[in-house]
């Protein structure tokens, strides 16, 4: 079944009727009830302090992103002495060893996705404040992608955990996790919290209250 | 097989049309009841509101039970056996975390334990606890809390990410030592597939409707309403 095209030009938001839909079970009830009658979750018209919390988690993540990339994520101790690897030096080594798929996976999960996630969330926050002309539908899609991809950044932390456990080759070689492993997992967790605190309905609120002046004509139904 | 479903297979708390607010744009709309396998989409932004998944509780029960079995097996057997010289290492989920804890990284160890052991357990166990008795209209004590919790655990259960991490570390280690896959690995893959199927196949509308009904005294259970107009 395909989505229905726009039947009405100006949709009514639940918030304007004093109705809140439960975050957990989706039941629509008057916000004055306080708690959802079905699942007892506290009801809010919008996630409370959504933008402030999103920014706070985001700023904390950006600050931790610096040590996560500059400090060693693991130390390999072999016969030739200790070798400290950062995330990027690991990627470079795999690229030089011609293991392109591994290099690409690590680079995407540990460098690219966190960066793009931060950029996407900043963009979404600005759009919710009305600082962006991007179509709300594209922003919703961006939010979906941000939510979906976030967890995959954890790969590098798990790699360290597995390697630390596996490599106990007697006196030949040991691997110890570096400080970056902890920082990096904090970055992933904080960006996940940040995405969870963002309320995509704020984008549509902005869109409904300030209609685009160029589209004063009734918009044609889009069949997307 | 496409069965004709004139009306829902579970009772409703009220026979009036259901009001739904889109979680993305907050548009208030009256939602239709759906046939098996159909989805309802927001009339303003086009996001999917909900889907009617056929026999969702039976699927959830079966898959989450299977996932629990796989979970037990993957904790009991190592998923990787590495031999290098005369040293043999057997890797299990618990061991990879305890090794981190021993190397003065208790926070990292706690994160690994939470993402690969606790969150999947709450997710799968909670689902089984809620879905299995609910098929017969019974909700066990605390079922609502359990349902809330397993929904919250969904993004934090990262076993599939762990599997990707395993692949990457295998490629890193491949030349250093002899590697052998254990029973645990196959059960871990089974666990990832089954828990994804259990969570993906559940019809949240049915789950919450049934939970709501099951808390009512028997006399107040409404009759199934007449079928909708075609």
Tab-separated table of C-alpha atoms in Angstrom:
chain	number	residue	atom	x	y	z
A	1	UNK	CA	0.000	0.000	0.000
A	2	UNK	CA	1.414	3.393	-0.956
A	3	UNK	CA	1.076	6.507	1.204
A	4	UNK	CA	-2.053	8.525	0.562
A	5	UNK	CA	-1.543	11.946	-1.031
A	6	UNK	CA	-2.469	15.088	0.934
A	7	UNK	CA	-6.254	15.134	1.359
A	8	UNK	CA	-6.425	18.353	3.387
A	9	UNK	CA	-4.313	21.484	2.897
A	10	UNK	CA	-3.913	22.332	6.593
A	11	UNK	CA	-3.542	19.347	8.908
A	12	UNK	CA	-4.610	19.730	12.542
A	13	UNK	CA	-1.920	18.909	15.033
A	14	UNK	CA	-2.793	16.904	18.105
A	15	UNK	CA	-1.013	19.446	20.298
A	16	UNK	CA	-3.362	22.229	19.186
A	17	UNK	CA	-6.258	20.126	20.496
A	18	UNK	CA	-4.502	19.519	23.809
A	19	UNK	CA	-3.959	15.891	22.894
A	20	UNK	CA	-0.684	14.077	23.429
A	21	UNK	CA	0.258	10.798	21.845
A	22	UNK	CA	2.122	8.490	24.195
A	23	UNK	CA	5.838	8.068	23.384
A	24	UNK	CA	5.715	4.365	24.137
A	25	UNK	CA	2.332	2.948	23.154
A	26	UNK	CA	1.021	5.673	20.828
A	27	UNK	CA	-2.352	6.119	22.505
A	28	UNK	CA	-3.775	9.627	22.078
A	29	UNK	CA	-5.053	11.138	25.319
A	30	UNK	CA	-5.637	14.652	26.706
A	31	UNK	CA	-2.351	15.985	28.057
A	32	UNK	CA	-4.091	17.073	31.285
A	33	UNK	CA	-4.325	13.406	32.326
A	34	UNK	CA	-0.596	13.520	33.094
A	35	UNK	CA	0.173	9.847	32.604
A	36	UNK	CA	-0.868	7.610	29.726
A	37	UNK	CA	-3.933	5.649	30.879
A	38	UNK	CA	-2.729	2.598	28.980
A	39	UNK	CA	0.972	2.268	29.812
A	40	UNK	CA	1.518	4.847	32.559
A	41	UNK	CA	4.248	6.758	30.721
A	42	UNK	CA	4.311	10.510	31.491
A	43	UNK	CA	2.546	12.419	28.722
A	44	UNK	CA	4.011	15.469	26.985
A	45	UNK	CA	2.852	17.444	23.983
A	46	UNK	CA	6.501	17.571	22.892
A	47	UNK	CA	9.529	15.911	24.384
A	48	UNK	CA	10.458	18.183	27.313
A	49	UNK	CA	13.428	20.524	26.678
A	50	UNK	CA	14.050	18.609	23.497
A	51	UNK	CA	16.409	21.062	21.823
A	52	UNK	CA	18.346	21.947	24.969
A	53	UNK	CA	18.992	18.298	25.753
A	54	UNK	CA	19.887	17.481	22.154
A	55	UNK	CA	22.443	20.323	22.126
A	56	UNK	CA	23.874	19.307	25.501
A	57	UNK	CA	24.461	15.692	24.490
A	58	UNK	CA	25.794	16.832	21.139
A	59	UNK	CA	28.328	19.267	22.618
A	60	UNK	CA	29.532	16.644	25.085
A	61	UNK	CA	29.935	14.174	22.200
A	62	UNK	CA	31.933	16.663	20.111
A	63	UNK	CA	34.270	17.396	23.019
A	64	UNK	CA	34.912	13.685	23.614
A	65	UNK	CA	35.352	13.091	19.895
A	66	UNK	CA	38.719	14.897	20.060
A	67	UNK	CA	40.439	12.558	22.577
A	68	UNK	CA	38.689	9.608	20.922
A	69	UNK	CA	40.608	10.329	17.732
A	70	UNK	CA	43.902	11.653	19.045
A	71	UNK	CA	44.582	9.194	21.869
A	72	UNK	CA	45.463	5.526	21.267
A	73	UNK	CA	42.531	3.133	21.060
A	74	UNK	CA	44.780	0.157	21.774
A	75	UNK	CA	48.367	-0.634	22.557
A	76	UNK	CA	49.978	-3.658	20.970
A	77	UNK	CA	52.955	-4.942	22.908
A	78	UNK	CA	55.150	-7.309	20.964
A	79	UNK	CA	58.803	-8.224	20.786
A	80	UNK	CA	59.590	-5.003	18.975
A	81	UNK	CA	58.248	-2.858	21.807
A	82	UNK	CA	54.900	-1.193	22.323
A	83	UNK	CA	52.926	0.221	19.417
A	84	UNK	CA	50.069	2.643	20.035
A	85	UNK	CA	47.267	2.710	17.496
A	86	UNK	CA	44.761	5.500	17.075
A	87	UNK	CA	41.559	4.964	15.090
A	88	UNK	CA	42.957	6.729	12.052
A	89	UNK	CA	46.364	5.048	12.154
A	90	UNK	CA	44.537	1.709	12.187
A	91	UNK	CA	42.619	2.702	9.080
A	92	UNK	CA	45.813	3.846	7.349
A	93	UNK	CA	47.568	0.590	8.206
A	94	UNK	CA	44.760	-1.501	6.763
A	95	UNK	CA	44.794	0.620	3.629
A	96	UNK	CA	48.567	0.089	3.256
A	97	UNK	CA	48.104	-3.651	3.829
A	98	UNK	CA	45.608	-3.549	0.939
A	99	UNK	CA	42.749	-4.758	3.184
A	100	UNK	CA	40.471	-2.171	1.618
A	101	UNK	CA	37.129	-3.564	2.881
A	102	UNK	CA	38.268	-3.533	6.526
A	103	UNK	CA	39.735	-0.057	6.161
A	104	UNK	CA	36.482	1.194	4.637
A	105	UNK	CA	34.314	-0.457	7.327
A	106	UNK	CA	36.364	1.014	10.172
A	107	UNK	CA	36.635	4.425	8.559
A	108	UNK	CA	32.888	4.559	7.892
A	109	UNK	CA	31.824	3.323	11.315
A	110	UNK	CA	34.332	5.195	13.470
A	111	UNK	CA	35.021	8.421	11.616
A	112	UNK	CA	32.405	9.118	8.991
A	113	UNK	CA	29.173	8.081	10.756
A	114	UNK	CA	29.830	9.974	14.023
A	115	UNK	CA	30.808	13.108	12.093
A	116	UNK	CA	27.824	12.932	9.753
A	117	UNK	CA	25.568	12.235	12.725
A	118	UNK	CA	26.740	15.339	14.531
A	119	UNK	CA	26.299	17.445	11.381
A	120	UNK	CA	22.823	15.981	10.816
A	121	UNK	CA	21.729	16.689	14.387
A	122	UNK	CA	23.049	20.268	14.270
A	123	UNK	CA	21.144	20.756	11.029
A	124	UNK	CA	17.960	19.298	12.558
A	125	UNK	CA	18.261	21.520	15.641
A	126	UNK	CA	18.752	24.601	13.482
A	127	UNK	CA	15.791	23.602	11.317
A	128	UNK	CA	13.630	23.237	14.420
A	129	UNK	CA	14.579	26.815	15.275
A	130	UNK	CA	13.619	27.893	11.752
A	131	UNK	CA	17.136	28.473	10.416
A	132	UNK	CA	16.875	26.131	7.460
A	133	UNK	CA	14.788	26.133	4.307
A	134	UNK	CA	15.063	22.364	3.773
A	135	UNK	CA	11.773	20.585	3.156
A	136	UNK	CA	10.514	18.964	6.380
A	137	UNK	CA	10.039	15.668	4.619
A	138	UNK	CA	13.748	15.501	3.785
A	139	UNK	CA	14.569	16.427	7.366
A	140	UNK	CA	12.402	13.565	8.653
A	141	UNK	CA	14.289	11.219	6.372
A	142	UNK	CA	17.568	12.597	7.701
A	143	UNK	CA	16.352	11.958	11.247
A	144	UNK	CA	15.420	8.378	10.383
A	145	UNK	CA	18.873	7.700	8.965
A	146	UNK	CA	20.551	9.317	11.979
A	147	UNK	CA	18.596	7.107	14.361
A	148	UNK	CA	19.260	3.937	12.365
A	149	UNK	CA	22.991	4.309	11.787
A	150	UNK	CA	24.028	5.478	15.259
A	151	UNK	CA	24.609	2.118	16.869
A	152	UNK	CA	26.912	0.784	14.146
A	153	UNK	CA	29.669	3.145	15.281
A	154	UNK	CA	30.187	0.840	18.245
A	155	UNK	CA	32.062	-1.631	15.984
A	156	UNK	CA	35.532	-0.394	16.880
A	157	UNK	CA	34.906	-0.700	20.612
A	158	UNK	CA	33.805	-4.305	20.145
A	159	UNK	CA	36.857	-5.002	17.976
A	160	UNK	CA	39.084	-3.804	20.820
A	161	UNK	CA	37.151	-5.934	23.329
A	162	UNK	CA	37.510	-9.046	21.159
A	163	UNK	CA	41.183	-8.459	20.380
A	164	UNK	CA	42.067	-7.804	24.015
A	165	UNK	CA	40.521	-11.107	24.961
A	166	UNK	CA	41.865	-13.156	22.062
A	167	UNK	CA	45.434	-12.005	21.955
A	168	UNK	CA	47.174	-13.421	24.961
A	169	UNK	CA	49.918	-15.112	23.051
A	170	UNK	CA	52.060	-15.721	26.079
A	171	UNK	CA	54.995	-13.378	26.218
A	172	UNK	CA	54.968	-12.720	22.472
A	173	UNK	CA	52.191	-10.181	22.310
A	174	UNK	CA	49.521	-8.457	24.415
A	175	UNK	CA	46.881	-5.911	23.504
A	176	UNK	CA	45.589	-3.367	26.017
A	177	UNK	CA	42.721	-0.984	25.379
A	178	UNK	CA	43.720	2.686	25.289
A	179	UNK	CA	41.851	5.671	26.688
A	180	UNK	CA	40.282	6.394	23.297
A	181	UNK	CA	38.181	3.221	23.499
A	182	UNK	CA	36.264	4.587	26.466
A	183	UNK	CA	35.993	8.084	24.960
A	184	UNK	CA	34.755	6.674	21.700
A	185	UNK	CA	32.058	4.521	23.270
A	186	UNK	CA	30.958	7.601	25.223
A	187	UNK	CA	30.725	9.507	21.918
A	188	UNK	CA	28.480	6.807	20.448
A	189	UNK	CA	26.252	6.660	23.535
A	190	UNK	CA	25.980	10.461	23.753
A	191	UNK	CA	25.050	10.858	20.085
A	192	UNK	CA	22.430	8.127	20.510
A	193	UNK	CA	20.974	9.992	23.506
A	194	UNK	CA	21.115	13.196	21.503
A	195	UNK	CA	19.135	11.665	18.624
A	196	UNK	CA	16.624	10.225	21.096
A	197	UNK	CA	16.017	13.568	22.799
A	198	UNK	CA	15.335	15.323	19.514
A	199	UNK	CA	11.640	15.685	18.730
A	200	UNK	CA	11.017	15.647	14.956
A	201	UNK	CA	7.585	17.194	15.504
A	202	UNK	CA	9.309	20.522	16.225
A	203	UNK	CA	10.316	20.707	12.559
A	204	UNK	CA	6.721	20.316	11.426
A	205	UNK	CA	5.497	22.803	14.057
A	206	UNK	CA	7.832	25.375	12.523
A	207	UNK	CA	6.665	24.420	9.047
A	208	UNK	CA	2.954	24.757	9.879
A	209	UNK	CA	3.195	28.027	11.800
A	210	UNK	CA	5.273	29.813	9.153
A	211	UNK	CA	4.083	28.752	5.678
A	212	UNK	CA	6.587	29.237	2.901
A	213	UNK	CA	5.645	32.517	1.123
A	214	UNK	CA	6.568	31.123	-2.304
A	215	UNK	CA	3.957	28.375	-1.992
A	216	UNK	CA	0.950	30.576	-1.269
A	217	UNK	CA	-0.967	28.651	-3.922
A	218	UNK	CA	-2.609	25.482	-2.625
A	219	UNK	CA	0.053	22.852	-2.925
A	220	UNK	CA	-0.487	20.033	-5.353
A	221	UNK	CA	-0.736	16.619	-3.789
A	222	UNK	CA	2.608	14.946	-4.006
A	223	UNK	CA	2.673	11.305	-4.760
A	224	UNK	CA	5.853	10.271	-3.108
B	1	UNK	CA	-1.709	-17.053	1.436
B	2	UNK	CA	-3.859	-13.962	1.563
B	3	UNK	CA	-6.729	-14.575	3.930
B	4	UNK	CA	-9.708	-12.267	3.946
B	5	UNK	CA	-10.021	-10.641	7.302
B	6	UNK	CA	-13.352	-8.879	7.726
B	7	UNK	CA	-12.366	-7.436	11.084
B	8	UNK	CA	-9.607	-7.656	13.614
B	9	UNK	CA	-8.893	-10.868	15.417
B	10	UNK	CA	-8.651	-9.107	18.769
B	11	UNK	CA	-11.274	-7.123	20.690
B	12	UNK	CA	-11.204	-3.348	20.939
B	13	UNK	CA	-11.684	-1.152	23.961
B	14	UNK	CA	-14.079	1.075	22.053
B	15	UNK	CA	-15.872	0.651	18.768
B	16	UNK	CA	-15.282	4.266	17.748
B	17	UNK	CA	-12.735	5.073	15.055
B	18	UNK	CA	-9.253	5.219	16.446
B	19	UNK	CA	-7.512	8.570	16.828
B	20	UNK	CA	-3.833	8.571	15.963
B	21	UNK	CA	-1.279	11.357	16.087
B	22	UNK	CA	1.691	10.951	13.760
B	23	UNK	CA	4.899	10.617	15.779
B	24	UNK	CA	6.753	12.713	13.237
B	25	UNK	CA	4.476	15.648	12.414
B	26	UNK	CA	1.786	15.349	15.121
B	27	UNK	CA	-1.074	15.430	12.626
B	28	UNK	CA	-4.256	14.227	14.281
B	29	UNK	CA	-6.157	11.769	12.128
B	30	UNK	CA	-8.636	8.978	12.396
B	31	UNK	CA	-6.941	5.771	11.470
B	32	UNK	CA	-8.549	2.943	9.575
B	33	UNK	CA	-8.501	-0.650	10.697
B	34	UNK	CA	-6.265	-2.674	8.444
B	35	UNK	CA	-6.273	-6.024	6.786
B	36	UNK	CA	-3.419	-8.474	7.354
B	37	UNK	CA	-0.118	-7.126	6.181
B	38	UNK	CA	-1.349	-3.625	5.306
B	39	UNK	CA	0.179	-0.442	6.665
B	40	UNK	CA	-1.328	2.936	7.553
B	41	UNK	CA	0.549	6.092	6.570
B	42	UNK	CA	0.300	9.641	7.863
B	43	UNK	CA	-1.899	11.729	5.570
B	44	UNK	CA	0.324	14.766	6.026
B	45	UNK	CA	3.945	13.642	6.029
B	46	UNK	CA	3.699	10.098	4.703
B	47	UNK	CA	5.455	8.386	7.619
B	48	UNK	CA	4.188	4.942	8.480
B	49	UNK	CA	1.852	5.073	11.475
B	50	UNK	CA	1.490	1.356	12.085
B	51	UNK	CA	1.222	-1.961	10.316
B	52	UNK	CA	-1.089	-4.873	10.825
B	53	UNK	CA	1.204	-7.862	11.022
B	54	UNK	CA	-0.584	-11.187	10.764
B	55	UNK	CA	-0.264	-13.543	13.750
B	56	UNK	CA	2.293	-11.218	15.285
B	57	UNK	CA	2.050	-12.554	18.827
B	58	UNK	CA	2.557	-16.149	17.732
B	59	UNK	CA	5.611	-15.080	15.709
B	60	UNK	CA	6.986	-13.034	18.590
B	61	UNK	CA	6.535	-15.936	21.015
B	62	UNK	CA	8.224	-18.457	18.738
B	63	UNK	CA	11.129	-16.301	17.670
B	64	UNK	CA	11.852	-14.917	21.128
B	65	UNK	CA	11.787	-18.419	22.623
B	66	UNK	CA	14.230	-19.574	19.948
B	67	UNK	CA	16.360	-16.501	20.608
B	68	UNK	CA	16.487	-17.317	24.335
B	69	UNK	CA	17.684	-20.849	23.545
B	70	UNK	CA	20.358	-19.484	21.231
B	71	UNK	CA	21.348	-17.018	23.945
B	72	UNK	CA	21.889	-19.835	26.405
B	73	UNK	CA	23.953	-21.820	23.907
B	74	UNK	CA	26.102	-18.851	22.937
B	75	UNK	CA	26.950	-18.218	26.586
B	76	UNK	CA	27.765	-21.857	27.236
B	77	UNK	CA	30.037	-22.473	24.236
B	78	UNK	CA	32.952	-20.361	22.971
B	79	UNK	CA	32.395	-18.740	19.607
B	80	UNK	CA	36.011	-18.544	18.644
B	81	UNK	CA	38.890	-20.877	19.433
B	82	UNK	CA	42.304	-19.511	18.656
B	83	UNK	CA	45.467	-21.559	18.692
B	84	UNK	CA	48.878	-20.010	18.384
B	85	UNK	CA	51.843	-22.149	19.264
B	86	UNK	CA	50.859	-23.942	22.437
B	87	UNK	CA	48.416	-21.287	23.680
B	88	UNK	CA	44.704	-21.843	23.106
B	89	UNK	CA	42.171	-19.088	23.764
B	90	UNK	CA	38.453	-19.721	23.894
B	91	UNK	CA	36.352	-16.618	23.511
B	92	UNK	CA	32.885	-16.210	24.999
B	93	UNK	CA	30.826	-13.075	25.464
B	94	UNK	CA	31.325	-13.003	29.229
B	95	UNK	CA	35.039	-13.627	28.888
B	96	UNK	CA	35.634	-10.748	26.502
B	97	UNK	CA	34.079	-8.434	29.080
B	98	UNK	CA	35.874	-9.906	32.088
B	99	UNK	CA	39.221	-9.565	30.299
B	100	UNK	CA	38.529	-5.845	29.868
B	101	UNK	CA	37.623	-5.540	33.541
B	102	UNK	CA	40.867	-7.209	34.559
B	103	UNK	CA	42.849	-4.704	32.530
B	104	UNK	CA	41.520	-1.778	34.576
B	105	UNK	CA	38.747	-0.883	32.184
B	106	UNK	CA	35.631	-1.542	34.271
B	107	UNK	CA	33.552	1.081	32.436
B	108	UNK	CA	34.339	-0.372	29.039
B	109	UNK	CA	33.630	-3.859	30.372
B	110	UNK	CA	30.290	-2.662	31.752
B	111	UNK	CA	29.391	-1.162	28.370
B	112	UNK	CA	30.212	-4.408	26.560
B	113	UNK	CA	28.212	-6.436	29.105
B	114	UNK	CA	25.250	-4.096	28.799
B	115	UNK	CA	25.182	-3.959	24.985
B	116	UNK	CA	25.776	-7.646	24.321
B	117	UNK	CA	24.270	-9.448	27.323
B	118	UNK	CA	21.857	-7.355	29.407
B	119	UNK	CA	20.050	-5.379	26.697
B	120	UNK	CA	19.442	-8.416	24.431
B	121	UNK	CA	18.236	-10.401	27.451
B	122	UNK	CA	15.745	-7.707	28.502
B	123	UNK	CA	14.627	-7.335	24.889
B	124	UNK	CA	14.066	-11.025	24.196
B	125	UNK	CA	12.993	-12.061	27.686
B	126	UNK	CA	10.600	-9.150	28.056
B	127	UNK	CA	9.063	-9.870	24.683
B	128	UNK	CA	8.511	-13.520	25.571
B	129	UNK	CA	7.105	-12.632	28.998
B	130	UNK	CA	4.586	-10.246	27.442
B	131	UNK	CA	3.715	-11.947	24.171
B	132	UNK	CA	3.357	-15.608	25.181
B	133	UNK	CA	0.526	-15.266	27.746
B	134	UNK	CA	-1.067	-12.424	25.815
B	135	UNK	CA	-1.961	-14.810	23.011
B	136	UNK	CA	-4.508	-16.259	25.431
B	137	UNK	CA	-5.637	-12.860	26.704
B	138	UNK	CA	-3.631	-13.062	29.913
B	139	UNK	CA	-1.144	-10.472	31.038
B	140	UNK	CA	1.239	-11.507	33.775
B	141	UNK	CA	1.985	-9.054	36.598
B	142	UNK	CA	4.297	-6.324	35.404
B	143	UNK	CA	3.603	-7.004	31.729
B	144	UNK	CA	3.088	-3.294	31.008
B	145	UNK	CA	6.404	-2.394	32.635
B	146	UNK	CA	8.104	-5.216	30.727
B	147	UNK	CA	6.590	-4.011	27.443
B	148	UNK	CA	7.824	-0.486	28.120
B	149	UNK	CA	11.285	-1.759	28.937
B	150	UNK	CA	11.778	-3.986	25.923
B	151	UNK	CA	10.727	-1.141	23.654
B	152	UNK	CA	13.353	1.070	25.299
B	153	UNK	CA	16.062	-1.585	24.966
B	154	UNK	CA	15.674	-1.939	21.208
B	155	UNK	CA	18.406	0.509	20.116
B	156	UNK	CA	20.813	-0.625	22.844
B	157	UNK	CA	20.909	-4.290	21.941
B	158	UNK	CA	23.968	-4.376	19.690
B	159	UNK	CA	24.653	-8.031	18.997
B	160	UNK	CA	24.689	-7.520	15.246
B	161	UNK	CA	27.247	-4.750	15.666
B	162	UNK	CA	29.274	-7.137	17.809
B	163	UNK	CA	29.173	-9.688	14.986
B	164	UNK	CA	30.513	-7.093	12.554
B	165	UNK	CA	33.241	-6.337	15.094
B	166	UNK	CA	34.044	-10.039	15.194
B	167	UNK	CA	34.438	-10.145	11.408
B	168	UNK	CA	36.743	-7.120	11.492
B	169	UNK	CA	38.914	-8.572	14.253
B	170	UNK	CA	39.118	-11.900	12.427
B	171	UNK	CA	40.467	-10.123	9.392
B	172	UNK	CA	42.974	-8.367	11.649
B	173	UNK	CA	44.121	-11.575	13.265
B	174	UNK	CA	43.827	-13.987	10.396
B	175	UNK	CA	47.536	-14.274	9.694
B	176	UNK	CA	48.664	-14.461	13.293
B	177	UNK	CA	47.035	-17.630	14.495
B	178	UNK	CA	44.856	-20.623	13.728
B	179	UNK	CA	41.215	-19.775	14.185
B	180	UNK	CA	38.345	-22.157	14.622
B	181	UNK	CA	34.693	-21.237	14.821
B	182	UNK	CA	32.818	-22.714	17.738
B	183	UNK	CA	29.192	-23.623	18.353
B	184	UNK	CA	28.755	-20.269	20.035
B	185	UNK	CA	29.266	-18.376	16.792
B	186	UNK	CA	26.463	-20.156	14.958
B	187	UNK	CA	24.111	-19.735	17.891
B	188	UNK	CA	25.100	-16.071	18.085
B	189	UNK	CA	24.095	-15.647	14.432
B	190	UNK	CA	20.857	-17.499	15.194
B	191	UNK	CA	20.252	-15.209	18.151
B	192	UNK	CA	20.721	-12.073	16.028
B	193	UNK	CA	18.376	-13.354	13.316
B	194	UNK	CA	15.695	-14.588	15.730
B	195	UNK	CA	15.633	-11.469	17.880
B	196	UNK	CA	15.418	-9.295	14.761
B	197	UNK	CA	12.522	-11.412	13.483
B	198	UNK	CA	10.770	-11.300	16.868
B	199	UNK	CA	11.023	-7.523	17.234
B	200	UNK	CA	10.396	-6.762	13.567
B	201	UNK	CA	7.326	-8.977	13.352
B	202	UNK	CA	5.429	-7.613	16.326
B	203	UNK	CA	2.304	-5.552	15.767
B	204	UNK	CA	2.524	-2.822	18.397
B	205	UNK	CA	-1.097	-1.826	17.948
B	206	UNK	CA	-2.251	-5.364	18.668
B	207	UNK	CA	0.191	-5.707	21.568
B	208	UNK	CA	-1.027	-2.583	23.358
B	209	UNK	CA	-4.695	-3.123	22.539
B	210	UNK	CA	-4.515	-6.587	23.987
B	211	UNK	CA	-2.574	-5.437	27.038
B	212	UNK	CA	-5.228	-2.815	27.684
B	213	UNK	CA	-8.059	-5.317	27.315
B	214	UNK	CA	-6.385	-7.922	29.487
B	215	UNK	CA	-6.382	-5.521	32.442
B	216	UNK	CA	-10.129	-4.991	32.327
B	217	UNK	CA	-12.455	-7.074	34.491
B	218	UNK	CA	-14.021	-9.837	32.360
B	219	UNK	CA	-17.504	-8.290	32.379
B	220	UNK	CA	-16.247	-5.139	30.685
B	221	UNK	CA	-14.565	-6.788	27.725
B	222	UNK	CA	-16.227	-5.255	24.683
B	223	UNK	CA	-17.699	-7.286	21.883
B	224	UNK	CA	-15.807	-7.139	18.616
B	225	UNK	CA	-17.264	-4.253	16.651
B	226	UNK	CA	-19.018	-4.663	13.276
B	227	UNK	CA	-16.761	-4.806	10.219
B	228	UNK	CA	-15.739	-1.550	8.546
B	229	UNK	CA	-17.234	-0.406	5.283
B	230	UNK	CA	-15.181	-1.550	2.341
